[in-house]
Tab-separated table of C-alpha atoms in Angstrom:
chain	number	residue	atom	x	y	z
B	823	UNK	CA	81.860	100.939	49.962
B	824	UNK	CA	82.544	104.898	49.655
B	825	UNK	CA	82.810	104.285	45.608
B	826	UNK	CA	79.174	102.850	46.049
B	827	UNK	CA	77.790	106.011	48.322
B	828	UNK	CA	79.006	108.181	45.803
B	829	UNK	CA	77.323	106.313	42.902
B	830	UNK	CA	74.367	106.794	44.704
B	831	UNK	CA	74.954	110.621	45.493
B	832	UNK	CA	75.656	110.874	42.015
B	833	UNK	CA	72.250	108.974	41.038
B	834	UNK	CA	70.018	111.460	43.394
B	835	UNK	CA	71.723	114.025	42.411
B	836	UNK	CA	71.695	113.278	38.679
B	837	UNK	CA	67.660	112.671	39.735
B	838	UNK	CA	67.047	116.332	41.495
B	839	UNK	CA	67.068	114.256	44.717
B	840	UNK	CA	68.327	115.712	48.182
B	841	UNK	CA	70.841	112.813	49.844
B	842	UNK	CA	72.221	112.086	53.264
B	843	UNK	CA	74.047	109.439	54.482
B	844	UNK	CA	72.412	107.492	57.124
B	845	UNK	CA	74.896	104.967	59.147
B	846	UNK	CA	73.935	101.450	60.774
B	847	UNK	CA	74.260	101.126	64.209
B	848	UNK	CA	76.910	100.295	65.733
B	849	UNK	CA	78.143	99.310	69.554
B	850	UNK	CA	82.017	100.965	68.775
B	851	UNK	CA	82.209	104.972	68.793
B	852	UNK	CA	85.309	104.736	67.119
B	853	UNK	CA	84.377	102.683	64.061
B	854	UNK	CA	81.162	104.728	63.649
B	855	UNK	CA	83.221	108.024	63.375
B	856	UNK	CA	85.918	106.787	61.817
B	857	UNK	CA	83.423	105.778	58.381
B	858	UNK	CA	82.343	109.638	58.903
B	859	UNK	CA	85.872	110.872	58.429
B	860	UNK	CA	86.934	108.666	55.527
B	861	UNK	CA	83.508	109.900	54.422
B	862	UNK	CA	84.698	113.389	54.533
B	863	UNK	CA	88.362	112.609	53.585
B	864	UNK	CA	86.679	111.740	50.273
B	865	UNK	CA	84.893	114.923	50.058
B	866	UNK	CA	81.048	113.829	50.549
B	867	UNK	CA	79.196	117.056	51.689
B	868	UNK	CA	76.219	115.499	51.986
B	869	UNK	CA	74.895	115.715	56.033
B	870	UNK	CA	75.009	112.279	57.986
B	871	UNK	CA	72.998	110.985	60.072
B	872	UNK	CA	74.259	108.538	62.604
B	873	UNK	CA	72.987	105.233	63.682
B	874	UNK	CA	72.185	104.768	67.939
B	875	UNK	CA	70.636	102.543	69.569
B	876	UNK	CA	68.724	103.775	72.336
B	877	UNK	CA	68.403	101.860	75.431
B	878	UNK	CA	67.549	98.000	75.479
B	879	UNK	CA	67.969	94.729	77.205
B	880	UNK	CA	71.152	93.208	76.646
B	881	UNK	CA	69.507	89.993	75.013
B	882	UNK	CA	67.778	91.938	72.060
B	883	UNK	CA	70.867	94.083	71.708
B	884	UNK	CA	72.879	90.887	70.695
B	885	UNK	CA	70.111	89.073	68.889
B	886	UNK	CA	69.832	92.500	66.471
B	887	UNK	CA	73.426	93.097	66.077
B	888	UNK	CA	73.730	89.279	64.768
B	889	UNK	CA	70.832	90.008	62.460
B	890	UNK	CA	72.259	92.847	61.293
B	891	UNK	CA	75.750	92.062	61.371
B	892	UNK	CA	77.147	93.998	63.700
B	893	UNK	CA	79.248	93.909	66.240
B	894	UNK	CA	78.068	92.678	69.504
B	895	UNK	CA	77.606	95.042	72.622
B	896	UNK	CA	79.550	92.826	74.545
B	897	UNK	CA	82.337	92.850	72.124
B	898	UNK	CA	83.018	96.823	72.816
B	899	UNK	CA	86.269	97.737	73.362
B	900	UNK	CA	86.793	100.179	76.725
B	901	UNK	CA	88.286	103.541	76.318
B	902	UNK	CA	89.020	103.487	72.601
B	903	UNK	CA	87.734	106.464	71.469
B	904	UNK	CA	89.540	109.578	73.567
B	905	UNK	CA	91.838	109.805	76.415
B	906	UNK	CA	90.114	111.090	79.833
B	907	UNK	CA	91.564	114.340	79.651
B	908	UNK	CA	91.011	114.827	76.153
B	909	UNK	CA	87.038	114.434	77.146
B	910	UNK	CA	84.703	117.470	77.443
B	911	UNK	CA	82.514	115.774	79.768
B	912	UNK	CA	85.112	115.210	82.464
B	913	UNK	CA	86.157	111.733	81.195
B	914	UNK	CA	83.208	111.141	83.395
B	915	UNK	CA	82.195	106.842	82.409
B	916	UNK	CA	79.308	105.423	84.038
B	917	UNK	CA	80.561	101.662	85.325
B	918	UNK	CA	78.761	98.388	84.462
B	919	UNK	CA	77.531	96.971	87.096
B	920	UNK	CA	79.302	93.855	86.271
B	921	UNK	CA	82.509	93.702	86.292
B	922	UNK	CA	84.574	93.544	82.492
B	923	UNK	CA	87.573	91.927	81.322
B	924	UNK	CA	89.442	94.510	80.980
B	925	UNK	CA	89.181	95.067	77.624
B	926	UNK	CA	84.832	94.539	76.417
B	927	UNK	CA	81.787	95.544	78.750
B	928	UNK	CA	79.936	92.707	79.494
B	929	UNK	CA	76.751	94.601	80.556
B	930	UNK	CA	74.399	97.170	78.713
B	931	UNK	CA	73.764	99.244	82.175
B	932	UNK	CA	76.455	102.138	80.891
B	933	UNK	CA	74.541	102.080	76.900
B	934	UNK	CA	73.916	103.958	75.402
B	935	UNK	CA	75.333	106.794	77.770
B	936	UNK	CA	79.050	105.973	77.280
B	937	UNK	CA	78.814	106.002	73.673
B	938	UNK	CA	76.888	108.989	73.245
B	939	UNK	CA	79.383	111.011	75.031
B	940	UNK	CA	81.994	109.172	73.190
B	941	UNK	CA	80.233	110.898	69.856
B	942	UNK	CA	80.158	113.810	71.587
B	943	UNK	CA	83.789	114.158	72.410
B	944	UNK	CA	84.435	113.226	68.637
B	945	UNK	CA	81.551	115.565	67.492
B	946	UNK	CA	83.717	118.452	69.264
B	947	UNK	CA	86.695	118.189	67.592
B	948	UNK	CA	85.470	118.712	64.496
B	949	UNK	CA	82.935	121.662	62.418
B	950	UNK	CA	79.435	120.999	62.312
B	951	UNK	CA	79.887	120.311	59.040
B	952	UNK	CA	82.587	117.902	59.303
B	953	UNK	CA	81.400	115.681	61.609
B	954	UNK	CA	77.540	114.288	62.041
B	955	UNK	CA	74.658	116.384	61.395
B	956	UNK	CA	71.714	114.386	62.875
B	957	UNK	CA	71.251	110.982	65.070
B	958	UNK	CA	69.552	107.962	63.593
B	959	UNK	CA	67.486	106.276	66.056
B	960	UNK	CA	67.108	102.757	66.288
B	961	UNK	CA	64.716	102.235	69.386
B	962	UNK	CA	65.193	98.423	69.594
B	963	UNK	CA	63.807	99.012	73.798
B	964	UNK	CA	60.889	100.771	72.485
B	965	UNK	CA	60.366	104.249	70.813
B	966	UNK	CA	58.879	105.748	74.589
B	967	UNK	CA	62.155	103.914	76.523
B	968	UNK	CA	64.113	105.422	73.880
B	969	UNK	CA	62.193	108.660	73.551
B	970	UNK	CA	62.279	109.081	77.685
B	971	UNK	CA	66.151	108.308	77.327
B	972	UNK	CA	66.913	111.176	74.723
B	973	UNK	CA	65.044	113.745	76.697
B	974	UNK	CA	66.240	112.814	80.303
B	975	UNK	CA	69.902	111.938	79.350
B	976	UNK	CA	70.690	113.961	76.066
B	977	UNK	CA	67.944	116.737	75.597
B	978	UNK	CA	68.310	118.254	79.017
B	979	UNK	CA	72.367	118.152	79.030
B	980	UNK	CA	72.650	121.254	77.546
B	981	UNK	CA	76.197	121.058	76.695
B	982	UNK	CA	75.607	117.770	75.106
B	983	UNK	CA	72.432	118.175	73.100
B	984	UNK	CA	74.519	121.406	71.269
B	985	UNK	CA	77.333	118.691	70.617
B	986	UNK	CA	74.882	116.338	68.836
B	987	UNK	CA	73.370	119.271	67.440
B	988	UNK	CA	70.247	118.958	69.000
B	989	UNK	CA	69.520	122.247	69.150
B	990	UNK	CA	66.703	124.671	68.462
B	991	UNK	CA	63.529	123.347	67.102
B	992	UNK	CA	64.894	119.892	67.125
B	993	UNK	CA	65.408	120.252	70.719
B	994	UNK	CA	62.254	121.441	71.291
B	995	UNK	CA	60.304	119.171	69.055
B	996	UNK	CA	61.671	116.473	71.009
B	997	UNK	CA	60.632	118.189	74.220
B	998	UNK	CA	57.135	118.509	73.053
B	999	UNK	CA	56.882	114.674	72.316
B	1000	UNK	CA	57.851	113.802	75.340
B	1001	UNK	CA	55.166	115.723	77.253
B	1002	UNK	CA	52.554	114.246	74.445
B	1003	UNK	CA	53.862	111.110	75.506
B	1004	UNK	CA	53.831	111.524	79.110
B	1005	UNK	CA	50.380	112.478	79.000
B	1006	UNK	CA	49.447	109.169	76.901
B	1007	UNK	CA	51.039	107.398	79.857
């Protein structure tokens, strides 16, 4: 897969094209960093752009993960990506209000919350360079669900819009739809 990315680097570049990479979605935290760092480890520059799903009922989160062949939600596995300690946002988790197995959520009521912080925590630990550069949006729930989600959870958590680099004009650009939505409403 990475020898195919860079053929196709290679090809825009070779073109006068501008790339990024642009990742699927994906339920796990850790796979979706861990494809940025081998990215990296094989010294792509280009900026990334990672795939999230914003909020969503349970039912169409499973029916587009097996259309796009992805892992299900419910097949997430708990606490993979950092230890609690280790977490900038206090290790803080919000609980499903079902109970899990011990080992895969079985709800969506903590998505996409969890994972975001989860990217977060990874985004941290790494140059802005080196890690993701921009968030793909997949609003499977609907771009105003997923729009009110960004701005009430992300956008307004200071500390956490900076470490998804949501800063600046993108910040406020996503500010500014929000109140053109609202006023739609």
């Amino acid at each position: 897969a990475i020898r195919h990315l860079e053929l196709k680097i290679a090809a825009a570049s070779k073109a006068g094209m501008h790339s990024r990479v642009v990742t699927q979605f994906c339920f796990d935290a850790y796979v979706s960093t861990s494809y940025i760092d081998v990215v990296r480890r094989h010294g792509i520059q280009q900026p990334v752009s990672i795939g999230i799903v914003g909020p969503a009922k349970q039912a169409l989160l499973e029916r587009m993960a097996q259309q796009c062949a992805v892992s299900p939600l419910s097949a997430r596995p708990i606490g993979r990506m950092l230890s609690p300690s280790s977490r900038p946002f206090g290790g803080q988790q919000v609980q499903d209000e079902q109970q899990h197995d011990g080992q895969h959520n079985v709800s969506t009521q903590a998505w996409p919350y969890n994972y975001v912080r989860e990217l977060a925590d990874w985004q941290n630990l790494r140059t802005p360079y080196s890690g993701a550069q921009a968030l793909h949006l997949y609003p499977f729930g609907g771009f105003g669900r997923t729009l009110r989600w960004l701005v009430h959870d992300v956008v307004t958590d200071e500390q956490l819009s900076h470490s998804l680099g949501l800063v600046g004009n993108d910040r406020m650009d996503l500010l500014e739809m929000h109140k053109g939505l609202q006023s739609l409403t």
